[in-house]
Structures are given as structure tokens and as C-alpha cells.
Amino acid sequence: MARVRPLSGYPEWTPSERVVESAVLDSLRHTFRLHGFGEIETRAVETVERLAGKSEAAKEIYTLTRLNAEVDADARLGLHFDLTVPFARYVEEFQNDLAFPFKRFQIQKVWRGERPQEGRYREFYQADIDIVGRQSLPAHLDVEVAVVMARALAALPLPGVAMRVNNRHLVEGFYRGVGISDIAGALRSVDKLDKIGPDGVRAELVEQGVPDTAADAVLELARISAPDASFVAAVEDLWATTTTIAEVADAQAELRDGLTQLVALVEGVNAAVPGTAVADLRIARGLDYYTGSVYETFLEGHEDLGSICSGGRYDSLVAGGGFPGVGMSIGVSRLVSRMLGAGLVSASRAVPTVVLVAVTDEDTRGASNAIADQLRARGIATEVAPSAAKFGKQIQHADRRGIPYVWFPDSGEVKDIRSGDQVPAQPETWAPPADDLYPRIVRHDG
């Protein structure tokens, strides 16, 4: 028989690892629902034309065809590579059935044909939240989305996160003030700061026709960072010494609008989850459709992983316009992979089973099954021993499975095999401690 060869980029967790992943997903759902976000699920496929759009995403799309099927235009389907494109189609298709502002969360697998590496997969879970309006959307919802995501991350057993935020109005107003006309090109270059460094970004800006003094000002702006409103003074000082265009009033108004929104964002998030938000003016989010707040979130001590959660404000979710929104997305599989790989967490046990009911002999297996069913009826996950071996071997079986308790039908006692404690118990009334009822995440500090 041929040896099975693994496929890279498609994570398959062990049962104990799956406990961690499931707990993360359940925690995210709980937080999103607490804040009024309704869950949707979209189909796994969209037309290739819609998926690719005008971006370079086409090279990452997995297409679908039936074996021996004739290929035609209608058969050009692909697996979604993120949740934004299908969500945009969903809003466009069902707009008459939705109440706006529409608050949605979506947790699904996506597929992306990129090179697998640590924390990068071809099949993975994403968790998105968005608030979408019809024609308009209040700026305070930029803060709400960030607060909800900050609380969702704070509820997970993580060492801490830093949500680094910026505002496109601030940045674009400043860029115009120093004489830059290709704002989108400059933003895409600044977005590469971590990859190519300041010298590389400066070279790209100059190649785009940005004057040396303006390129220096852009890099100086990107160095400004603060966990509170103190960044405002630094921006204003830089603005006063670098603006060059005559028609500066409009650019200054846009910059001040961005400053106001960014202060509200930093202060709002830190009021809800202290120490989380940092104004970081190097955060650019190179995608052209962002028009206001932008967010990138990093796991403290694991910054090499890159942003685990990002997003921003956009003028319209739907190509035709009219649906402004704001949203954030967590790369769940990437996050879980680091949590497991770095030993940050583990599962308390790999199986849901709390109790193994022992079997004295095969003639009395029916009595053991009856006890198990009584426990199950009360929500206690229970197994019956697979064989009527000596009790010592049945205890060993429970230990290998990770089952914490063994029930002895003859004596009417239950044993905690971790501590050795054994007490009388009735299946109608006995319950394990709350921490033992379900598998849970165990956090490991350090």
C-alpha cells in the first residue's frame, strides 16, 4: 500500500488541538453576539469574475469544475479566498431583506492558493465582523467595531495584543499638504515599511515623482506613534514645518477630520479595553478601498507573525456604491497555529467524555449502559468501558483517553483518577466540577 503523503497548507488538527480551535471559535461567536452582530454564512463558491475583480487575486483562486464536464462561462466558479467578496455579493443580493445598519459576523473557511509557510495556509478559518449602512454610516461605528474586536481578543487566552490604528483622512490630508498627488501609490509604498525598510520606501516614493523633502516628511509622519491623544501635537508640529502647497485649506481640513476620528478611536478602544489601542501613523493598509479608520493588530511577543486582525472603513461594500461600512477580520487558523506551536495553550483533555462507566462483567453491561444514559440525559458526556477487564485496566483505559472519572456500578462510587479520591454517587444527582464538565483551554504563561 502506498504511503500517504501529506498536503502542505491544509491543517488537520489532532482532537486536543481541535478543542483549542473550537474554543476560540466559540469565544469569538459569544463576544460578537453579545454586541448584537448576527451570524451569516455564504456559499463557498462565487463566479471567478466576481472573485478576481480588478485585483491580482486571480492567481490565488482555486477554480472548480466537474470531471468530464464541458467548460463554459457558467462553469467558471471558484472557492472564495476571503469573506469580503461573498459578503459584498450577499448585501447586494439581499439588500431588500436586511435592516441597516446591518451588523454581521461570519466565521468560515476560505481557500487561497499561496505558498504555505508557518502560519500561512491554503485552507483556513477567518472570522469577520462588519457594520454596513445604506448611503451613510456614523463615524462612531469605527470605534464600535474596534472595541468589539478588542474585547473578542481579550477574551482569548493570549499574552496580550496591540491594536495599531490610523486614519486615511489624516494621512491623505498630510500627503496632499506636502504636494503628493498619487496618494494611492504613496500609501502602497508606506505599507511596505516592514518589508523594505525606510530607505526602500523612500526610493519608491522618489521613483513615483515625490520630491525628496516630501518623501522625508512622509517617513517622519510614519514614525509618529502614541497610546493616547499626544500624537496630535506631533502631527501638527510636523504639518507646520512641511506643508508646501498654496491650496492647503482643504488638505488641512481633511487632516483635522482624520485627527479627530483617530483620537476618538484610540480613546474609545482604550476606555473599553485599557492598553490595547495605539495610534501608529505608519499603518497604511495598502488596499485602495479603505477611506477612514484602518486597523492592524499584533500579538505581543509574537510580532513576527504579522497582523492577526486587520480591517478598516470603506466608502462602499458594493461596486455600485451606496453601502459604506467598517469591518475587521481575524485570521483564526494563523492565530490558533501560533497559540499551539508556541505552547501558549493546550487542551485540558482531548475527548469530551467526563466519566467512564466500568463494566463488572459482560452480563451486567446493560446496567452500566443504563447509568451512562442517566448521566448523558443530564448533559454529562459519558462512555462505557469497551471490555469487562480488571478495574485497574479499565482505569488505565480512561487515563489513556484523558477521561478524568471512572464510575463503579457495583459499589455506586465514582473515582477521580487524577487525585485518587473516590466517593459515593448517584447518577440522578452527581455532577463533576464545572471545570471538568467540558474540555477547556489551559493557558501557559511564559
Tab-separated table of C-alpha atoms in Angstrom:
chain	number	residue	atom	x	y	z
A	1	MET	CA	0.000	0.000	0.000
A	2	ALA	CA	1.395	3.408	-0.971
A	3	ARG	CA	2.484	5.675	1.862
A	4	VAL	CA	0.155	8.604	2.476
A	5	ARG	CA	1.839	11.874	1.579
A	6	PRO	CA	0.606	14.949	3.426
A	7	LEU	CA	-0.583	18.036	1.550
A	8	SER	CA	1.090	21.198	2.799
A	9	GLY	CA	-1.067	24.179	3.629
A	10	TYR	CA	-4.124	22.228	4.788
A	11	PRO	CA	-4.108	21.990	8.592
A	12	GLU	CA	-5.617	18.907	10.201
A	13	TRP	CA	-5.630	19.256	13.969
A	14	THR	CA	-5.472	16.409	16.458
A	15	PRO	CA	-8.517	16.071	18.769
A	16	SER	CA	-6.794	18.048	21.537
A	17	GLU	CA	-5.738	20.778	19.076
A	18	ARG	CA	-9.255	20.845	17.716
A	19	VAL	CA	-10.502	21.502	21.263
A	20	VAL	CA	-8.432	24.686	21.266
A	21	GLU	CA	-9.632	25.755	17.824
A	22	SER	CA	-13.277	25.091	18.726
A	23	ALA	CA	-12.949	27.014	21.995
A	24	VAL	CA	-11.500	30.009	20.134
A	25	LEU	CA	-14.343	29.949	17.601
A	26	ASP	CA	-16.976	29.600	20.350
A	27	SER	CA	-15.472	32.504	22.287
A	28	LEU	CA	-15.474	34.754	19.226
A	29	ARG	CA	-19.098	33.903	18.450
A	30	HIS	CA	-20.085	34.652	22.051
A	31	THR	CA	-18.477	38.101	22.042
A	32	PHE	CA	-19.859	39.055	18.638
A	33	ARG	CA	-23.372	38.015	19.643
A	34	LEU	CA	-23.158	39.957	22.904
A	35	HIS	CA	-22.704	43.105	20.814
A	36	GLY	CA	-25.643	42.422	18.525
A	37	PHE	CA	-23.865	41.009	15.487
A	38	GLY	CA	-25.928	38.397	13.652
A	39	GLU	CA	-24.238	35.392	12.090
A	40	ILE	CA	-24.441	34.670	8.381
A	41	GLU	CA	-22.903	32.019	6.187
A	42	THR	CA	-22.361	32.435	2.482
A	43	ARG	CA	-21.764	29.755	-0.106
A	44	ALA	CA	-18.211	28.549	-0.595
A	45	VAL	CA	-18.150	29.432	-4.310
A	46	GLU	CA	-18.539	32.598	-6.328
A	47	THR	CA	-18.020	33.261	-10.000
A	48	VAL	CA	-14.368	33.667	-10.899
A	49	GLU	CA	-15.168	37.012	-12.463
A	50	ARG	CA	-16.569	38.335	-9.192
A	51	LEU	CA	-13.769	36.865	-7.091
A	52	ALA	CA	-10.963	38.234	-9.239
A	53	GLY	CA	-12.414	41.685	-9.876
A	54	LYS	CA	-9.697	44.129	-10.841
A	55	SER	CA	-7.199	42.876	-8.273
A	56	GLU	CA	-4.321	40.444	-8.519
A	57	ALA	CA	-6.319	37.865	-6.572
A	58	ALA	CA	-6.907	35.708	-9.651
A	59	LYS	CA	-3.579	33.943	-9.186
A	60	GLU	CA	-4.706	32.707	-5.737
A	61	ILE	CA	-8.181	31.458	-6.685
A	62	TYR	CA	-8.950	27.753	-6.686
A	63	THR	CA	-11.393	27.083	-9.523
A	64	LEU	CA	-13.999	24.314	-9.559
A	65	THR	CA	-15.145	22.124	-12.420
A	66	ARG	CA	-16.846	18.750	-12.597
A	67	LEU	CA	-14.796	15.902	-14.008
A	68	ASN	CA	-15.671	15.340	-17.671
A	69	ALA	CA	-17.854	18.444	-17.693
A	70	GLU	CA	-17.770	20.812	-20.619
A	71	VAL	CA	-16.144	24.078	-19.573
A	72	ASP	CA	-18.231	27.134	-20.331
A	73	ALA	CA	-18.715	30.573	-18.895
A	74	ASP	CA	-21.323	29.399	-16.386
A	75	ALA	CA	-18.925	26.796	-15.009
A	76	ARG	CA	-16.297	29.363	-14.056
A	77	LEU	CA	-16.657	29.026	-10.313
A	78	GLY	CA	-14.005	29.463	-7.653
A	79	LEU	CA	-13.650	28.952	-3.919
A	80	HIS	CA	-13.748	32.233	-2.012
A	81	PHE	CA	-10.322	33.421	-0.825
A	82	ASP	CA	-11.727	35.799	1.795
A	83	LEU	CA	-15.139	36.628	3.262
A	84	THR	CA	-15.404	40.199	1.973
A	85	VAL	CA	-16.190	39.404	-1.658
A	86	PRO	CA	-19.020	36.973	-0.810
A	87	PHE	CA	-20.342	39.390	1.817
A	88	ALA	CA	-20.492	42.183	-0.759
A	89	ARG	CA	-22.469	39.912	-3.087
A	90	TYR	CA	-24.724	38.887	-0.183
A	91	VAL	CA	-25.567	42.510	0.704
A	92	GLU	CA	-26.185	43.374	-2.932
A	93	GLU	CA	-28.427	40.345	-3.428
A	94	PHE	CA	-30.401	40.550	-0.185
A	95	GLN	CA	-30.386	44.312	0.465
A	96	ASN	CA	-34.191	44.487	0.476
A	97	ASP	CA	-34.355	41.861	3.232
A	98	LEU	CA	-31.771	43.458	5.537
A	99	ALA	CA	-32.177	46.126	8.224
A	100	PHE	CA	-29.489	48.810	8.090
A	101	PRO	CA	-27.083	49.462	9.666
A	102	PHE	CA	-26.528	45.741	9.149
A	103	LYS	CA	-24.260	44.148	11.771
A	104	ARG	CA	-22.910	40.797	10.688
A	105	PHE	CA	-20.301	38.310	11.737
A	106	GLN	CA	-19.129	35.419	9.629
A	107	ILE	CA	-16.815	32.539	10.544
A	108	GLN	CA	-15.996	30.236	7.650
A	109	LYS	CA	-13.173	28.500	5.891
A	110	VAL	CA	-11.557	30.194	2.923
A	111	TRP	CA	-9.134	28.881	0.326
A	112	ARG	CA	-6.122	30.715	-1.030
A	113	GLY	CA	-3.510	29.333	-3.403
A	114	GLU	CA	-0.442	30.911	-1.849
A	115	ARG	CA	2.851	29.373	-0.792
A	116	PRO	CA	2.395	27.552	2.521
A	117	GLN	CA	4.655	28.595	5.384
A	118	GLU	CA	4.415	28.974	9.145
A	119	GLY	CA	1.034	30.476	9.923
A	120	ARG	CA	0.091	30.634	6.243
A	121	TYR	CA	-2.350	28.070	4.918
A	122	ARG	CA	-4.223	27.292	1.725
A	123	GLU	CA	-7.333	26.334	3.682
A	124	PHE	CA	-8.096	28.256	6.855
A	125	TYR	CA	-10.723	29.859	9.059
A	126	GLN	CA	-11.422	33.570	9.034
A	127	ALA	CA	-13.705	35.455	11.406
A	128	ASP	CA	-15.091	38.760	10.140
A	129	ILE	CA	-17.317	41.435	11.609
A	130	ASP	CA	-18.753	44.350	9.636
A	131	ILE	CA	-21.288	47.101	10.073
A	132	VAL	CA	-22.734	48.290	6.773
A	133	GLY	CA	-25.055	51.236	6.239
A	134	ARG	CA	-27.207	52.397	3.372
A	135	GLN	CA	-25.939	55.705	1.980
A	136	SER	CA	-24.350	56.773	5.297
A	137	LEU	CA	-22.695	55.321	8.391
A	138	PRO	CA	-21.829	57.284	11.576
A	139	ALA	CA	-18.125	57.595	12.403
A	140	HIS	CA	-18.659	56.274	15.929
A	141	LEU	CA	-19.204	52.820	14.461
A	142	ASP	CA	-15.498	52.765	13.550
A	143	VAL	CA	-14.921	52.788	17.291
A	144	GLU	CA	-17.594	50.169	17.968
A	145	VAL	CA	-16.099	47.633	15.565
A	146	ALA	CA	-12.641	48.097	17.081
A	147	VAL	CA	-13.996	47.780	20.637
A	148	VAL	CA	-15.872	44.581	19.811
A	149	MET	CA	-12.782	43.048	18.226
A	150	ALA	CA	-10.574	44.182	21.119
A	151	ARG	CA	-12.970	42.532	23.576
A	152	ALA	CA	-13.115	39.381	21.453
A	153	LEU	CA	-9.321	39.094	21.507
A	154	ALA	CA	-9.119	39.978	25.208
A	155	ALA	CA	-11.457	37.061	25.972
A	156	LEU	CA	-8.971	34.604	24.433
A	157	PRO	CA	-6.014	33.139	26.374
A	158	LEU	CA	-3.441	35.353	24.667
A	159	PRO	CA	-0.411	37.156	26.117
A	160	GLY	CA	-1.849	40.497	25.004
A	161	VAL	CA	-2.499	42.348	21.772
A	162	ALA	CA	-1.642	45.761	20.396
A	163	MET	CA	-4.222	47.242	18.032
A	164	ARG	CA	-2.321	49.741	15.940
A	165	VAL	CA	-4.676	52.220	14.286
A	166	ASN	CA	-4.527	55.090	11.846
A	167	ASN	CA	-6.896	57.167	9.727
A	168	ARG	CA	-6.796	57.631	5.959
A	169	HIS	CA	-8.174	61.197	6.146
A	170	LEU	CA	-5.265	62.196	8.365
A	171	VAL	CA	-2.690	60.560	6.109
A	172	GLU	CA	-4.177	61.681	2.810
A	173	GLY	CA	-4.621	65.253	4.026
A	174	PHE	CA	-0.982	65.319	5.100
A	175	TYR	CA	0.226	63.832	1.817
A	176	ARG	CA	-1.677	66.452	-0.153
A	177	GLY	CA	-0.272	69.119	2.115
A	178	VAL	CA	3.297	68.171	1.179
A	179	GLY	CA	2.475	68.111	-2.524
A	180	ILE	CA	1.877	64.404	-3.246
A	181	SER	CA	-0.691	63.779	-5.979
A	182	ASP	CA	-0.530	59.967	-6.264
A	183	ILE	CA	-1.932	59.273	-2.799
A	184	ALA	CA	-2.722	55.611	-3.504
A	185	GLY	CA	0.812	54.944	-4.752
A	186	ALA	CA	2.343	56.583	-1.693
A	187	LEU	CA	0.121	54.553	0.628
A	188	ARG	CA	1.097	51.314	-1.075
A	189	SER	CA	4.754	52.176	-0.618
A	190	VAL	CA	4.380	53.100	3.055
A	191	ASP	CA	2.522	49.831	3.598
A	192	LYS	CA	5.806	48.070	2.730
A	193	LEU	CA	7.806	49.682	5.548
A	194	ASP	CA	8.206	46.415	7.446
A	195	LYS	CA	9.301	44.580	4.298
A	196	ILE	CA	11.697	47.003	2.598
A	197	GLY	CA	12.509	49.493	5.364
A	198	PRO	CA	12.560	53.330	5.283
A	199	ASP	CA	15.259	53.528	2.603
A	200	GLY	CA	13.314	51.232	0.313
A	201	VAL	CA	10.095	53.177	0.838
A	202	ARG	CA	11.890	56.466	0.220
A	203	ALA	CA	13.353	55.127	-3.005
A	204	GLU	CA	9.902	54.008	-4.187
A	205	LEU	CA	8.390	57.396	-3.359
A	206	VAL	CA	11.090	59.275	-5.248
A	207	GLU	CA	10.643	56.918	-8.204
A	208	GLN	CA	6.950	57.863	-8.179
A	209	GLY	CA	7.959	61.515	-8.570
A	210	VAL	CA	7.622	62.522	-4.910
A	211	PRO	CA	10.122	65.303	-4.073
A	212	ASP	CA	12.872	64.450	-1.597
A	213	THR	CA	11.505	66.797	1.070
A	214	ALA	CA	8.005	65.316	0.741
A	215	ALA	CA	9.379	61.765	0.935
A	216	ASP	CA	11.228	62.689	4.121
A	217	ALA	CA	8.027	64.182	5.545
A	218	VAL	CA	6.073	61.007	4.749
A	219	LEU	CA	8.630	58.904	6.609
A	220	GLU	CA	8.650	61.342	9.515
A	221	LEU	CA	4.862	61.083	9.767
A	222	ALA	CA	5.144	57.290	9.786
A	223	ARG	CA	7.401	57.475	12.860
A	224	ILE	CA	4.694	59.114	14.986
A	225	SER	CA	3.054	56.748	17.476
A	226	ALA	CA	1.290	57.163	20.816
A	227	PRO	CA	-1.138	55.263	23.069
A	228	ASP	CA	-3.171	58.424	23.645
A	229	ALA	CA	-4.028	61.762	22.033
A	230	SER	CA	-0.480	63.086	22.363
A	231	PHE	CA	0.169	62.189	18.726
A	232	VAL	CA	-1.956	65.194	17.691
A	233	ALA	CA	0.688	67.716	18.752
A	234	ALA	CA	3.403	65.784	16.924
A	235	VAL	CA	1.361	65.762	13.706
A	236	GLU	CA	0.532	69.455	13.973
A	237	ASP	CA	4.192	70.350	14.547
A	238	LEU	CA	5.240	68.325	11.517
A	239	TRP	CA	2.457	69.836	9.430
A	240	ALA	CA	3.533	73.355	10.330
A	241	THR	CA	7.076	72.752	9.074
A	242	THR	CA	6.422	70.709	5.921
A	243	THR	CA	3.270	71.880	4.091
A	244	THR	CA	4.164	73.311	0.700
A	245	ILE	CA	1.059	73.752	-1.438
A	246	ALA	CA	-0.827	77.004	-1.785
A	247	GLU	CA	-4.296	75.461	-1.628
A	248	VAL	CA	-3.615	73.995	1.821
A	249	ALA	CA	-7.026	74.679	3.378
A	250	ASP	CA	-8.792	71.582	2.005
A	251	ALA	CA	-5.871	69.324	2.870
A	252	GLN	CA	-5.718	70.769	6.383
A	253	ALA	CA	-9.468	70.249	6.880
A	254	GLU	CA	-9.109	66.607	5.824
A	255	LEU	CA	-6.146	66.136	8.147
A	256	ARG	CA	-8.012	67.647	11.114
A	257	ASP	CA	-11.023	65.442	10.403
A	258	GLY	CA	-8.718	62.427	10.490
A	259	LEU	CA	-7.081	63.602	13.716
A	260	THR	CA	-10.471	63.957	15.404
A	261	GLN	CA	-11.591	60.493	14.311
A	262	LEU	CA	-8.313	58.884	15.337
A	263	VAL	CA	-8.393	60.444	18.803
A	264	ALA	CA	-11.948	59.133	19.277
A	265	LEU	CA	-10.835	55.684	18.125
A	266	VAL	CA	-7.784	55.420	20.400
A	267	GLU	CA	-9.584	56.796	23.438
A	268	GLY	CA	-12.722	54.727	22.809
A	269	VAL	CA	-10.879	51.411	22.495
A	270	ASN	CA	-8.619	52.079	25.471
A	271	ALA	CA	-11.583	53.078	27.625
A	272	ALA	CA	-13.189	49.695	26.869
A	273	VAL	CA	-10.039	47.517	26.861
A	274	PRO	CA	-7.235	49.519	28.527
A	275	GLY	CA	-3.816	49.440	26.944
A	276	THR	CA	-4.956	47.940	23.634
A	277	ALA	CA	-5.036	50.737	21.041
A	278	VAL	CA	-2.026	52.680	19.793
A	279	ALA	CA	-2.145	55.444	17.207
A	280	ASP	CA	0.509	54.384	14.715
A	281	LEU	CA	0.817	56.572	11.653
A	282	ARG	CA	2.814	54.013	9.714
A	283	ILE	CA	-0.256	51.776	9.407
A	284	ALA	CA	-1.386	52.366	5.833
A	285	ARG	CA	-3.341	49.265	4.696
A	286	GLY	CA	-2.314	49.466	1.035
A	287	LEU	CA	-5.727	48.448	-0.335
A	288	ASP	CA	-7.311	51.346	-2.199
A	289	TYR	CA	-10.853	50.889	-0.893
A	290	TYR	CA	-10.116	51.991	2.702
A	291	THR	CA	-11.319	55.536	3.295
A	292	GLY	CA	-11.169	56.205	7.052
A	293	SER	CA	-10.036	54.250	10.089
A	294	VAL	CA	-7.576	51.427	9.468
A	295	TYR	CA	-6.555	48.728	11.947
A	296	GLU	CA	-3.776	46.177	12.320
A	297	THR	CA	-3.459	44.025	15.433
A	298	PHE	CA	-0.334	42.239	16.664
A	299	LEU	CA	0.199	39.540	19.263
A	300	GLU	CA	2.615	40.831	21.900
A	301	GLY	CA	5.864	38.891	21.888
A	302	HIS	CA	4.938	37.330	18.547
A	303	GLU	CA	5.151	40.311	16.233
A	304	ASP	CA	6.947	38.141	13.670
A	305	LEU	CA	3.574	36.531	12.947
A	306	GLY	CA	2.393	39.802	11.430
A	307	SER	CA	-1.057	41.233	11.885
A	308	ILE	CA	-3.527	38.713	13.285
A	309	CYS	CA	-6.510	41.004	12.818
A	310	SER	CA	-6.935	43.892	10.402
A	311	GLY	CA	-9.502	45.963	8.553
A	312	GLY	CA	-10.860	49.447	8.143
A	313	ARG	CA	-13.522	51.842	6.937
A	314	TYR	CA	-14.685	51.782	3.320
A	315	ASP	CA	-16.972	54.026	1.272
A	316	SER	CA	-18.936	51.212	-0.288
A	317	LEU	CA	-19.044	47.472	0.084
A	318	VAL	CA	-20.879	47.080	-3.227
A	319	ALA	CA	-19.337	48.167	-6.517
A	320	GLY	CA	-22.294	50.365	-7.433
A	321	GLY	CA	-21.924	52.412	-4.248
A	322	GLY	CA	-24.336	53.325	-1.508
A	323	PHE	CA	-23.226	50.870	1.158
A	324	PRO	CA	-20.492	52.361	3.364
A	325	GLY	CA	-19.128	50.139	6.087
A	326	VAL	CA	-16.405	49.288	8.542
A	327	GLY	CA	-15.059	45.867	9.401
A	328	MET	CA	-12.270	43.733	10.789
A	329	SER	CA	-11.092	40.209	10.109
A	330	ILE	CA	-9.192	37.678	12.245
A	331	GLY	CA	-7.019	35.022	10.665
A	332	VAL	CA	-8.221	32.343	13.086
A	333	SER	CA	-6.130	29.438	11.813
A	334	ARG	CA	-2.951	31.521	11.850
A	335	LEU	CA	-3.685	32.597	15.412
A	336	VAL	CA	-4.510	29.082	16.622
A	337	SER	CA	-1.395	27.725	14.926
A	338	ARG	CA	0.802	30.138	16.887
A	339	MET	CA	-1.079	29.514	20.138
A	340	LEU	CA	-0.401	25.794	19.785
A	341	GLY	CA	3.061	25.947	18.228
A	342	ALA	CA	4.435	28.371	20.815
A	343	GLY	CA	2.962	26.390	23.699
A	344	LEU	CA	0.746	29.290	24.778
A	345	VAL	CA	-2.209	26.968	25.374
A	346	SER	CA	-3.240	23.344	25.491
A	347	ALA	CA	-6.479	21.424	25.927
A	348	SER	CA	-7.443	20.138	29.344
A	349	ARG	CA	-8.269	16.854	27.611
A	350	ALA	CA	-8.710	15.586	24.068
A	351	VAL	CA	-12.119	13.942	24.496
A	352	PRO	CA	-15.470	15.357	25.602
A	353	THR	CA	-16.025	12.383	27.915
A	354	VAL	CA	-16.167	13.166	31.636
A	355	VAL	CA	-16.946	9.708	33.006
A	356	LEU	CA	-16.100	6.138	32.037
A	357	VAL	CA	-18.631	3.706	33.496
A	358	ALA	CA	-16.827	0.485	34.353
A	359	VAL	CA	-18.210	-2.923	33.410
A	360	THR	CA	-18.031	-5.640	36.061
A	361	ASP	CA	-18.741	-8.428	33.561
A	362	GLU	CA	-20.483	-8.687	30.222
A	363	ASP	CA	-23.686	-9.954	31.839
A	364	THR	CA	-24.056	-6.605	33.648
A	365	ARG	CA	-23.118	-4.337	30.716
A	366	GLY	CA	-26.795	-3.343	30.463
A	367	ALA	CA	-26.653	-1.860	33.981
A	368	SER	CA	-23.540	0.147	33.040
A	369	ASN	CA	-25.269	1.400	29.892
A	370	ALA	CA	-28.269	2.497	31.980
A	371	ILE	CA	-26.046	4.532	34.317
A	372	ALA	CA	-24.332	6.124	31.306
A	373	ASP	CA	-27.677	7.092	29.792
A	374	GLN	CA	-28.825	8.683	33.054
A	375	LEU	CA	-25.677	10.803	33.136
A	376	ARG	CA	-25.984	11.723	29.448
A	377	ALA	CA	-29.600	12.797	29.995
A	378	ARG	CA	-28.244	15.353	32.466
A	379	GLY	CA	-25.680	16.690	29.981
A	380	ILE	CA	-22.661	14.758	31.274
A	381	ALA	CA	-20.633	13.185	28.454
A	382	THR	CA	-20.175	9.516	29.309
A	383	GLU	CA	-18.631	6.359	27.862
A	384	VAL	CA	-18.957	2.727	28.870
A	385	ALA	CA	-15.809	0.627	29.162
A	386	PRO	CA	-15.149	-1.349	25.950
A	387	SER	CA	-14.408	-4.587	27.822
A	388	ALA	CA	-15.017	-6.127	31.225
A	389	ALA	CA	-11.322	-6.232	32.070
A	390	LYS	CA	-9.933	-5.859	35.574
A	391	PHE	CA	-10.814	-2.489	37.038
A	392	GLY	CA	-7.166	-1.494	37.007
A	393	LYS	CA	-7.059	-1.923	33.233
A	394	GLN	CA	-10.324	-0.026	32.830
A	395	ILE	CA	-8.824	2.844	34.823
A	396	GLN	CA	-5.750	2.714	32.585
A	397	HIS	CA	-8.018	2.910	29.553
A	398	ALA	CA	-9.711	6.018	30.991
A	399	ASP	CA	-6.320	7.560	31.711
A	400	ARG	CA	-5.085	6.955	28.162
A	401	ARG	CA	-8.251	8.537	26.792
A	402	GLY	CA	-7.930	11.527	29.119
A	403	ILE	CA	-11.218	10.758	30.920
A	404	PRO	CA	-10.996	12.154	34.461
A	405	TYR	CA	-13.600	9.984	36.276
A	406	VAL	CA	-14.428	6.268	36.478
A	407	TRP	CA	-17.808	5.057	37.762
A	408	PHE	CA	-18.041	1.696	39.541
A	409	PRO	CA	-21.611	0.308	39.245
A	410	ASP	CA	-21.312	-2.373	41.936
A	411	SER	CA	-20.230	-0.023	44.720
A	412	GLY	CA	-22.085	3.036	43.442
A	413	GLU	CA	-18.900	5.129	43.671
A	414	VAL	CA	-17.056	7.441	41.313
A	415	LYS	CA	-13.293	7.897	41.298
A	416	ASP	CA	-11.277	10.943	40.243
A	417	ILE	CA	-8.331	9.076	38.732
A	418	ARG	CA	-6.118	12.186	38.872
A	419	SER	CA	-6.333	12.650	42.650
A	420	GLY	CA	-7.398	9.147	43.658
A	421	ASP	CA	-10.444	10.468	45.528
A	422	GLN	CA	-13.386	8.048	45.452
A	423	VAL	CA	-16.855	8.974	46.740
A	424	PRO	CA	-20.393	7.527	46.751
A	425	ALA	CA	-22.526	8.890	43.914
A	426	GLN	CA	-25.972	8.599	42.366
A	427	PRO	CA	-26.397	9.052	38.577
A	428	GLU	CA	-29.514	11.166	39.235
A	429	THR	CA	-27.616	13.784	41.230
A	430	TRP	CA	-23.834	13.541	40.757
A	431	ALA	CA	-22.091	16.191	38.687
A	432	PRO	CA	-18.412	16.930	38.118
A	433	PRO	CA	-16.877	20.312	38.988
A	434	ALA	CA	-17.634	22.954	36.348
A	435	ASP	CA	-14.044	22.949	35.094
A	436	ASP	CA	-14.317	19.249	34.272
A	437	LEU	CA	-17.678	19.279	32.520
A	438	TYR	CA	-16.219	20.179	29.123
A	439	PRO	CA	-12.713	20.200	27.642
A	440	ARG	CA	-11.267	23.690	28.005
A	441	ILE	CA	-8.249	25.736	27.068
A	442	VAL	CA	-5.421	25.754	29.595
A	443	ARG	CA	-3.249	28.842	29.355
A	444	HIS	CA	0.515	28.569	29.809
A	445	ASP	CA	2.276	31.799	30.753
A	446	GLY	CA	5.829	32.493	29.786
